[in-house]
XYZ file of C-alpha atoms in Angstrom:
669
model
C 78.931 115.092 73.863
C 80.091 113.228 70.795
C 76.780 111.331 70.891
C 75.033 114.715 70.765
C 76.847 115.518 67.532
C 79.976 117.389 68.687
C 83.247 116.509 66.990
C 85.851 114.939 69.205
C 88.028 118.041 69.540
C 85.158 120.176 70.805
C 83.828 117.304 72.921
C 87.140 116.658 74.671
C 87.769 120.385 75.090
C 84.349 120.821 76.718
C 84.884 117.747 78.880
C 88.214 119.101 80.081
C 86.713 122.492 80.941
C 83.609 121.148 82.667
C 85.374 118.454 84.680
C 88.484 120.484 85.548
C 87.445 121.565 89.034
C 85.703 118.298 89.993
C 88.836 116.357 89.038
C 91.070 118.788 90.931
C 88.825 118.622 94.006
C 88.647 114.816 93.832
C 92.422 114.473 93.627
C 92.932 117.039 96.396
C 90.601 115.191 98.765
C 92.396 111.915 98.045
C 95.761 113.538 98.731
C 94.350 115.028 101.924
C 93.632 111.492 103.143
C 97.277 110.427 102.833
C 99.062 113.589 103.965
C 98.630 112.791 107.718
C 100.564 109.544 107.186
C 103.685 111.600 106.503
C 103.655 112.766 110.140
C 103.381 109.309 111.725
C 106.767 109.013 113.446
C 106.403 105.742 115.345
C 107.899 102.463 114.179
C 104.673 101.299 112.427
C 104.345 104.745 110.861
C 107.853 104.639 109.430
C 107.164 101.177 108.066
C 103.942 102.329 106.360
C 105.408 105.626 105.082
C 106.226 104.230 101.632
C 102.540 103.778 100.802
C 101.461 107.450 101.160
C 104.655 108.739 99.549
C 104.086 106.533 96.493
C 100.399 107.433 96.242
C 101.029 111.164 96.538
C 103.445 111.127 93.610
C 101.262 108.823 91.509
C 98.097 110.857 92.112
C 99.870 114.115 91.320
C 101.141 112.660 88.057
C 97.686 111.288 87.206
C 96.171 114.737 87.728
C 98.542 116.216 85.149
C 97.771 113.323 82.815
C 93.997 113.719 83.185
C 93.838 117.499 82.757
C 96.520 118.118 80.120
C 97.489 115.025 78.162
C 94.208 113.106 78.112
C 92.155 115.845 76.321
C 94.908 116.191 73.733
C 95.146 112.440 73.148
C 91.357 112.156 73.043
C 91.053 114.866 70.390
C 93.388 112.810 68.200
C 92.442 109.170 68.841
C 89.322 109.423 71.020
C 86.597 108.858 68.411
C 83.565 106.725 69.284
C 81.708 104.307 66.955
C 79.341 105.943 64.528
C 75.566 105.753 64.763
C 73.125 106.920 67.374
C 73.121 105.482 70.876
C 69.628 105.776 72.331
C 70.860 105.617 75.912
C 73.460 108.320 75.341
C 70.969 110.444 73.433
C 68.700 110.388 76.484
C 71.501 112.018 78.485
C 71.818 115.057 76.228
C 71.473 118.500 77.753
C 67.932 119.048 76.463
C 66.751 115.414 76.625
C 64.548 113.642 79.139
C 66.520 110.911 80.959
C 63.249 109.053 81.530
C 63.281 108.169 77.839
C 66.423 106.070 78.307
C 66.073 102.368 77.619
C 67.771 99.252 78.900
C 69.528 99.129 82.251
C 69.992 102.914 82.259
C 66.258 103.443 81.895
C 65.634 101.016 84.744
C 68.040 102.920 86.971
C 66.335 106.236 86.119
C 62.959 104.810 87.110
C 64.397 103.515 90.388
C 65.819 106.968 91.180
C 62.486 108.618 90.380
C 60.649 106.268 92.732
C 63.219 106.829 95.500
C 63.012 110.615 95.117
C 59.281 110.341 95.698
C 59.918 108.626 99.071
C 62.704 110.624 100.782
C 61.855 109.733 104.389
C 61.696 106.006 103.671
C 64.994 106.083 101.775
C 66.705 108.014 104.577
C 65.360 105.650 107.229
C 66.431 102.522 105.357
C 69.932 103.935 104.725
C 70.500 104.919 108.359
C 69.059 101.685 109.742
C 71.195 99.622 107.332
C 74.428 101.295 108.409
C 73.561 101.009 112.111
C 72.589 97.350 111.698
C 75.920 96.574 110.020
C 77.895 98.106 112.883
C 75.750 96.279 115.453
C 76.343 93.020 113.575
C 80.076 93.666 113.681
C 80.030 94.591 117.365
C 78.169 91.429 118.342
C 80.826 89.196 116.776
C 84.198 88.378 118.341
C 87.178 89.073 116.114
C 90.818 88.136 116.259
C 93.189 91.020 115.734
C 96.824 91.596 114.881
C 98.792 94.815 114.922
C 100.255 94.176 111.481
C 99.705 90.908 109.614
C 99.736 87.222 110.376
C 101.511 86.315 107.152
C 102.939 82.918 106.337
C 106.474 82.780 107.803
C 109.398 82.389 105.442
C 112.062 82.151 108.162
C 111.983 81.205 111.830
C 114.308 81.127 114.837
C 114.628 78.168 117.162
C 116.162 79.299 120.455
C 117.701 76.423 122.468
C 117.548 77.113 126.215
C 119.549 75.784 129.154
C 120.829 77.042 132.505
C 124.095 76.562 134.301
C 127.772 77.142 133.570
C 127.976 75.355 130.270
C 131.055 75.396 128.134
C 130.884 76.316 124.467
C 131.196 72.653 123.534
C 128.289 71.702 125.808
C 126.149 74.484 124.365
C 126.995 73.345 120.851
C 126.022 69.760 121.659
C 122.550 70.916 122.752
C 122.106 72.961 119.592
C 123.293 69.994 117.499
C 120.597 67.826 119.057
C 117.940 70.307 117.941
C 119.501 70.555 114.492
C 119.622 66.787 114.049
C 115.936 66.500 115.002
C 114.716 68.761 112.192
C 117.325 68.123 109.517
C 115.718 66.669 106.431
C 112.157 67.588 107.410
C 109.754 68.285 104.591
C 109.398 72.038 104.100
C 112.793 72.930 105.626
C 115.213 74.319 103.060
C 118.265 75.477 105.035
C 119.377 75.555 108.658
C 121.969 77.954 110.066
C 123.303 76.904 113.489
C 124.961 79.125 116.076
C 126.014 78.248 119.613
C 126.331 80.815 122.373
C 124.120 83.513 123.810
C 125.153 86.179 121.303
C 124.128 86.428 117.681
C 121.224 87.613 115.585
C 117.839 87.893 117.267
C 114.484 89.511 116.946
C 113.903 92.757 118.770
C 111.069 94.452 120.603
C 109.868 97.977 119.694
C 111.958 99.478 122.495
C 115.090 97.984 120.941
C 115.637 95.273 123.546
C 116.219 91.724 122.426
C 113.218 89.424 122.771
C 115.480 86.375 122.734
C 115.079 84.294 125.937
C 117.639 85.231 128.563
C 118.807 81.616 129.016
C 119.479 81.004 125.301
C 122.574 78.896 124.660
C 122.232 78.671 120.883
C 119.861 79.235 118.005
C 118.854 77.882 114.621
C 117.786 80.087 111.724
C 115.516 78.033 109.470
C 114.599 78.894 105.885
C 111.146 77.520 105.091
C 109.912 76.405 101.679
C 106.976 78.698 100.832
C 107.387 79.765 97.210
C 106.595 76.403 95.608
C 102.865 76.572 96.363
C 103.017 73.120 97.971
C 104.474 73.710 101.418
C 102.948 75.967 104.024
C 105.204 77.791 106.480
C 102.705 77.630 109.341
C 102.251 73.890 108.952
C 106.008 73.364 108.737
C 106.577 75.304 111.978
C 103.936 73.196 113.720
C 105.726 70.043 112.555
C 109.054 71.428 113.776
C 107.531 72.148 117.187
C 106.184 68.609 117.432
C 109.516 67.111 116.364
C 111.541 69.152 118.885
C 109.098 68.300 121.677
C 110.075 64.641 121.248
C 113.764 65.345 121.997
C 114.362 64.372 125.660
C 115.421 67.204 127.954
C 115.451 69.853 125.235
C 114.018 73.255 126.082
C 113.360 75.507 123.117
C 111.335 78.405 121.818
C 110.224 79.045 118.225
C 109.719 82.556 116.852
C 108.815 83.328 113.260
C 110.954 86.090 111.827
C 108.809 89.228 111.745
C 108.290 90.726 108.306
C 106.694 93.973 109.441
C 107.160 96.429 112.303
C 108.789 94.477 115.173
C 106.368 93.808 117.994
C 107.890 90.810 119.779
C 105.738 88.311 121.644
C 101.965 88.521 121.791
C 101.877 89.384 125.505
C 104.537 91.719 126.907
C 104.336 93.109 130.434
C 107.013 95.477 131.755
C 107.409 95.909 135.528
C 109.284 99.016 136.678
C 110.387 99.789 140.219
C 113.355 100.730 142.387
C 112.293 98.172 145.001
C 114.076 95.002 143.875
C 112.182 92.725 146.279
C 108.758 94.030 145.224
C 109.811 93.854 141.586
C 110.843 90.194 141.834
C 107.746 89.154 143.803
C 105.426 90.852 141.279
C 107.258 89.227 138.371
C 106.928 85.848 140.090
C 103.188 86.397 140.630
C 102.517 87.304 136.993
C 104.802 84.569 135.678
C 102.960 81.894 137.675
C 99.614 83.152 136.383
C 100.797 83.094 132.772
C 102.226 79.588 133.241
C 98.850 78.404 134.511
C 96.954 79.568 131.412
C 96.400 76.936 128.739
C 96.080 79.565 126.000
C 99.658 80.809 126.465
C 103.000 79.162 125.784
C 106.699 80.029 125.700
C 106.377 82.103 128.862
C 109.568 83.807 130.006
C 110.791 86.675 132.134
C 114.013 88.660 132.359
C 114.736 88.057 136.025
C 118.378 87.073 136.646
C 118.968 83.382 136.131
C 119.197 81.376 139.352
C 122.739 81.034 140.577
C 125.175 81.836 143.353
C 127.887 84.445 143.350
C 130.369 85.142 146.131
C 130.748 88.633 147.454
C 134.005 89.439 149.279
C 133.525 91.755 152.254
C 136.840 93.330 153.267
C 137.454 94.501 156.831
C 139.380 97.659 155.960
C 140.518 98.296 159.517
C 141.897 94.788 159.919
C 143.573 94.912 156.496
C 145.163 98.230 157.427
C 146.883 96.582 160.389
C 148.805 94.486 157.884
C 149.538 97.444 155.601
C 147.126 96.343 152.865
C 144.475 98.202 150.889
C 141.577 97.169 148.646
C 143.617 97.170 145.415
C 146.136 94.719 146.822
C 143.391 92.429 148.039
C 141.755 92.565 144.602
C 145.001 91.735 142.857
C 145.495 88.703 145.080
C 141.959 87.443 144.408
C 142.513 87.802 140.661
C 145.146 85.048 140.865
C 142.344 82.502 141.289
C 139.850 84.191 138.920
C 140.719 85.851 135.617
C 144.383 86.505 136.446
C 146.512 89.559 137.141
C 147.380 91.672 134.105
C 151.166 91.958 133.844
C 151.594 93.158 130.273
C 150.424 93.091 126.635
C 151.976 92.074 123.366
C 150.900 92.001 119.740
C 151.725 88.958 117.613
C 153.084 89.542 114.123
C 149.970 88.065 112.523
C 147.426 90.052 114.592
C 146.230 93.639 114.672
C 145.069 93.694 118.316
C 147.142 93.338 121.436
C 146.876 90.243 123.615
C 146.771 90.411 127.417
C 149.448 88.650 129.461
C 147.877 87.426 132.707
C 149.238 85.416 135.577
C 146.998 83.108 137.638
C 147.119 79.872 139.569
C 146.856 76.463 137.915
C 143.318 75.326 137.143
C 143.305 72.864 140.040
C 143.840 75.764 142.459
C 141.203 78.057 140.955
C 137.946 77.588 142.854
C 135.711 79.533 145.218
C 136.997 77.616 148.257
C 140.577 78.485 147.296
C 139.890 82.035 148.456
C 139.722 80.776 152.045
C 143.215 79.240 151.741
C 144.752 82.118 149.780
C 147.725 83.814 151.471
C 148.850 87.328 150.678
C 152.255 88.924 151.098
C 152.391 91.760 153.681
C 155.217 93.659 155.411
C 154.694 91.187 158.273
C 154.979 88.194 155.967
C 152.424 85.955 154.246
C 149.106 85.921 156.054
C 145.803 84.164 155.227
C 143.368 86.344 153.314
C 140.550 85.005 155.499
C 141.834 87.123 158.430
C 140.237 90.263 156.978
C 138.141 89.019 154.022
C 134.809 87.186 154.436
C 133.334 85.218 151.524
C 129.531 85.664 151.505
C 127.294 83.701 149.081
C 124.494 85.752 147.452
C 122.055 85.347 144.559
C 123.800 86.001 141.289
C 122.770 89.122 139.371
C 124.037 88.765 135.823
C 122.669 92.108 134.670
C 120.447 94.985 135.750
C 118.245 96.521 133.076
C 116.842 100.001 133.541
C 114.144 101.785 131.580
C 113.079 105.383 132.154
C 115.491 105.493 135.090
C 113.970 102.506 136.932
C 114.840 98.833 137.146
C 112.695 96.763 134.822
C 111.701 93.127 134.472
C 109.818 91.956 131.385
C 107.356 89.068 131.410
C 106.473 87.752 127.937
C 104.420 84.978 126.381
C 103.022 83.818 123.058
C 99.453 82.767 122.446
C 98.618 79.232 121.397
C 95.981 80.524 118.972
C 97.235 83.139 116.530
C 95.394 86.450 116.726
C 94.111 85.957 120.282
C 96.721 88.219 121.863
C 94.572 91.355 122.083
C 91.761 89.542 123.906
C 94.142 87.859 126.355
C 95.852 91.191 127.099
C 92.487 92.713 128.036
C 91.820 89.771 130.370
C 95.256 90.206 131.974
C 94.630 93.908 132.552
C 91.482 93.050 134.508
C 93.282 90.307 136.445
C 96.229 92.550 137.378
C 93.857 95.321 138.489
C 92.371 92.878 141.026
C 95.751 91.775 142.415
C 97.540 93.271 145.392
C 100.422 94.725 143.407
C 102.781 96.917 145.501
C 102.303 100.608 144.826
C 106.024 100.942 144.136
C 105.729 98.710 141.042
C 104.501 100.179 137.763
C 102.879 97.719 135.346
C 103.001 98.485 131.633
C 101.667 96.510 128.704
C 104.060 96.915 125.805
C 104.689 95.364 122.420
C 101.687 94.938 120.143
C 99.273 96.354 122.732
C 101.277 99.563 123.059
C 101.707 99.908 119.303
C 98.016 99.202 118.732
C 97.037 101.994 121.111
C 99.469 104.325 119.349
C 98.079 103.330 115.935
C 94.478 103.832 117.102
C 95.311 107.298 118.429
C 97.035 108.176 115.163
C 94.144 106.972 113.000
C 91.671 108.997 115.063
C 93.762 112.141 114.710
C 94.456 111.457 111.032
C 90.757 110.957 110.340
C 89.843 114.265 111.994
C 92.622 116.137 110.169
C 91.658 114.501 106.887
C 87.953 115.362 107.278
C 88.841 118.959 108.131
C 91.039 119.336 105.042
C 88.395 117.668 102.887
C 85.708 119.969 104.243
C 87.813 123.020 103.382
C 88.393 121.732 99.827
C 84.733 120.855 99.326
C 83.546 124.165 100.748
C 85.810 125.948 98.272
C 84.372 123.780 95.479
C 80.645 123.918 96.335
C 80.273 126.900 98.697
C 77.447 124.959 100.336
C 77.598 123.403 103.796
C 74.859 120.838 103.096
C 76.649 119.574 100.010
C 79.918 119.335 101.977
C 78.163 117.273 104.655
C 76.476 115.132 102.015
C 79.819 114.419 100.346
C 81.444 113.350 103.611
C 78.632 110.897 104.435
C 80.324 108.576 101.955
C 83.083 108.078 104.547
C 80.630 106.527 107.026
C 79.086 104.379 104.300
C 82.483 103.129 103.178
C 83.380 102.180 106.759
C 80.209 100.110 106.948
C 81.303 98.349 103.753
C 84.693 97.581 105.290
C 82.921 95.996 108.256
C 80.938 93.776 105.870
C 84.176 92.637 104.204
C 85.714 91.795 107.577
C 82.678 89.767 108.562
C 82.459 87.821 105.302
C 86.080 87.227 104.280
C 88.815 88.133 106.747
C 89.817 85.602 109.428
C 91.262 88.388 111.605
C 91.652 92.159 111.664
C 94.999 93.787 110.887
C 94.823 97.075 112.748
C 97.435 98.758 110.565
C 96.123 97.552 107.208
C 92.412 97.990 107.956
C 93.054 101.407 109.492
C 95.072 102.435 106.453
C 92.334 101.118 104.175
C 89.624 103.123 105.956
C 91.635 106.347 105.783
C 92.472 105.709 102.120
C 88.820 104.971 101.357
C 87.779 108.291 102.848
C 89.768 110.044 100.154
C 88.500 107.779 97.366
C 84.764 107.386 97.952
C 84.054 111.119 98.188
C 85.021 111.426 94.513
C 81.699 109.912 93.428
C 79.735 112.443 95.444
C 81.889 115.292 94.118
C 81.085 114.335 90.515
C 77.373 113.960 91.287
C 77.030 117.237 93.167
C 79.020 119.229 90.596
C 76.784 117.916 87.794
C 73.662 118.644 89.855
C 74.722 122.258 90.436
C 75.455 122.729 86.723
C 72.061 121.336 85.709
C 70.358 123.636 88.192
C 72.165 126.599 86.667
C 70.961 125.433 83.230
C 67.366 125.987 84.333
C 66.170 122.524 85.362
C 63.998 122.014 88.404
C 65.650 120.327 91.415
C 63.814 117.036 90.774
C 64.728 117.044 87.092
C 68.328 117.954 87.907
C 68.626 115.130 90.466
C 67.319 112.498 88.048
C 69.446 113.790 85.160
C 72.521 113.893 87.438
C 72.088 110.257 88.424
C 71.547 109.229 84.787
C 74.524 111.167 83.418
C 77.043 110.166 86.114
C 76.232 106.486 86.699
C 78.440 105.268 83.857
C 81.672 107.055 84.935
C 80.993 106.140 88.561
C 80.510 102.467 87.704
C 83.563 102.526 85.432
C 85.900 103.986 88.059
C 84.501 101.741 90.799
C 84.570 98.658 88.587
C 88.149 99.169 87.416
C 89.323 99.738 90.997
C 87.583 96.607 92.263
C 88.811 94.491 89.335
C 92.342 95.756 89.905
C 92.230 94.674 93.554
C 90.388 91.367 93.216
C 93.586 89.392 92.415
C 94.972 90.570 95.756
C 91.876 89.380 97.619
C 91.916 85.906 96.051
C 95.754 85.831 96.368
C 96.381 85.234 92.683
C 99.988 85.462 91.512
C 100.657 85.817 87.789
C 104.166 85.031 86.573
C 104.397 86.326 83.015
C 107.937 85.032 82.526
C 107.045 81.463 83.460
C 103.503 81.672 82.071
C 101.968 80.422 85.321
C 99.178 81.465 87.667
C 99.378 80.455 91.321
C 97.100 81.065 94.273
C 98.273 81.665 97.829
C 101.793 81.971 99.137
C 103.577 84.095 101.725
C 103.933 87.210 99.578
C 100.281 87.212 98.479
C 98.994 87.547 102.052
C 100.433 91.028 102.461
C 97.674 92.888 100.631
C 94.555 90.846 101.363
C 93.453 93.025 104.285
C 94.017 96.369 102.566
C 92.466 95.216 99.273
C 89.423 93.766 101.060
C 88.856 97.030 102.931
C 89.023 99.091 99.734
C 86.901 96.724 97.605
C 84.041 96.244 100.061
C 84.110 99.831 101.308
C 84.122 101.255 97.787
C 81.505 98.828 96.497
C 79.059 99.368 99.359
C 79.451 103.151 99.375
C 79.017 103.329 95.579
C 75.696 101.468 95.754
C 74.501 103.717 98.572
C 75.676 106.875 96.786
C 73.927 105.991 93.521
C 70.660 105.368 95.358
C 70.724 107.822 98.247
C 72.661 110.892 97.069
C 70.054 111.930 94.414
C 67.424 111.841 97.163
C 69.487 113.799 99.691
C 70.471 116.394 97.098
C 66.853 117.610 97.151
C 66.700 117.950 100.932
C 67.401 121.733 101.097
C 64.878 122.506 98.346
C 62.246 120.305 99.954
C 62.839 121.847 103.352
C 62.464 125.328 101.835
C 59.258 124.243 100.075
C 57.939 122.615 103.222
C 58.746 125.741 105.230
C 57.022 127.865 102.554
C 53.941 125.660 102.626
C 53.842 125.784 106.404
C 54.229 129.536 106.283
C 51.427 129.827 103.708
C 49.268 127.510 105.765
C 49.848 129.564 108.909
C 49.171 132.781 106.956
C 45.988 131.260 105.529
C 44.791 130.249 108.960
C 45.454 133.740 110.275
C 43.592 135.336 107.374
C 40.679 132.931 107.785
C 40.553 133.654 111.491
C 40.678 137.390 110.790
C 37.888 137.053 108.221
C 35.743 135.100 110.666
C 36.401 137.725 113.320
C 35.457 140.549 110.988
C 32.327 138.681 109.875
C 31.275 138.120 113.467
C 31.883 141.782 114.290
C 29.762 142.951 111.320
C 26.830 140.726 112.297
C 26.912 142.016 115.824
C 26.808 145.651 114.629
C 23.775 145.006 112.431
C 21.837 143.526 115.364
C 22.820 146.259 117.811
C 21.924 149.915 116.832
C 23.678 151.280 119.871
C 26.878 149.814 118.715
C 26.511 151.408 115.278
C 26.119 154.830 116.866
C 29.189 154.563 118.996
C 31.729 155.629 116.390
C 29.686 158.740 115.603
C 29.392 159.601 119.250
C 33.108 159.193 119.687
């Protein structure tokens, strides 16, 4: 408007009034895309909740800035360089956009040629999108629930079985510590002996630490210097520990996102202990036999023997004894009989006072020789107590009211977990699993299914809210549908980015990017359609309005798309700028977080923008062309009827002239 001669105050005032509702509608549709994220109550949803909350506040503030403060600031400091701009002059309200020169003139001519070939443009657009999805579907992809980011910390769980003392457990952990101390890429090592301590957890809250863990190492990896790589360091640690004779261990990178545990997690639930153990053994053996899996474990009780004492109550009653007295006697050779408590002066808690036999007399066989005092004198305990060996059950875990055994494993190749889980589902379906055993796939597979269901519901809710907003803005169902086609185009662009750049697919980040894109890419169509409707109301023909719309809106569309892409490119190439140190680095653990999301937005926005600038002006004319085509068909049908009627009348007149009897009939009647 300033190029047309308006002063900046009037120009910015007019811009604010004309673009008020398009800007409001654009912001509302973007907000509608993120609102469903607020109702995602699972663990991944709670982790991702900060993104929509931040965007909602930022977008709301930007709306106030754009509609109130920006026109005021522009009227004060928003002058443009003097002189006439031929390209801008061609965009004036009463000008012909075909007179534009340079790249803008070239674009106008392209749009004019495309408008003249609507069926070809529509066919090419549809075929292109379908071909992209077919290309994606024909390619195998690795997938992760969250992200496969470079680890900054890792656990090394040292495993052993048997009744080991604390000193023996510590010696095993020390062997592992000595093997990796001083390795390149290892900054610090924290050592802890014993089965307790910090561990990683599964989504259900259970510890994913191996059940036979006797100690663990927490390793801090060097990742911030740009020289060392956490993945390579972990591989070196694994190789170094494998050379330690007799050492069993498991390495787990500390998860930096929603906890998912191991790549493959199978839960077996049943009340039939025998069927549960046999099924766990079957699946465990199959997982052990696969070369693409490692660190296989299950939560069955560790092998061991425990003695169960079966008391003959009737026989004990003959000697005047009951169960409590028998238990007290047995405690003399186990943990001791509690006789009192006292609290030392330097302690806050009381200490038990227990009485038991000397260590040399405390053994399982000592129960057979134990004598107990009765009213009839001391008698051997073996007269009414039988010591029965049985498999040791250290703990019984229940889930949803049933006993549960978990079988877990990690994949050798990162990102292959989803494919292996699908193979295991087919294999288990072909096995003769007892009907009393329920098989569940948990962990990343369960969370991925939950995330997929959420994204489907969120997409439907988002499209419904967008449609309501757009219908309020345009009051035209075709224009609402045309605006929402940008969502499909943007998804095709995301697929192109995955194929060209990403080594794997992060289900959370790519899904979030697609939903976010749906709220962003429709803004271009909103601006185009609003301008088209205004030009129609100004008296232009549909073809003229479509061409002028494309010419007038291409600059703001390219500016908004270009600034968004340029803002996200550093995330894609993993560029880190440290202004305080004056350095620019590429790569690193922290830079991997946003590659997936930024790639989805950049490629989806770029592809959809190109398609919108070329296809939307053509599709805007569809209703008018259909009405014209229907009118022409109607006129053609009417013309044929009139011609047929004229021929019929002509034939009737000729027949009357050649037949006098016929001419006399009306008079006779």
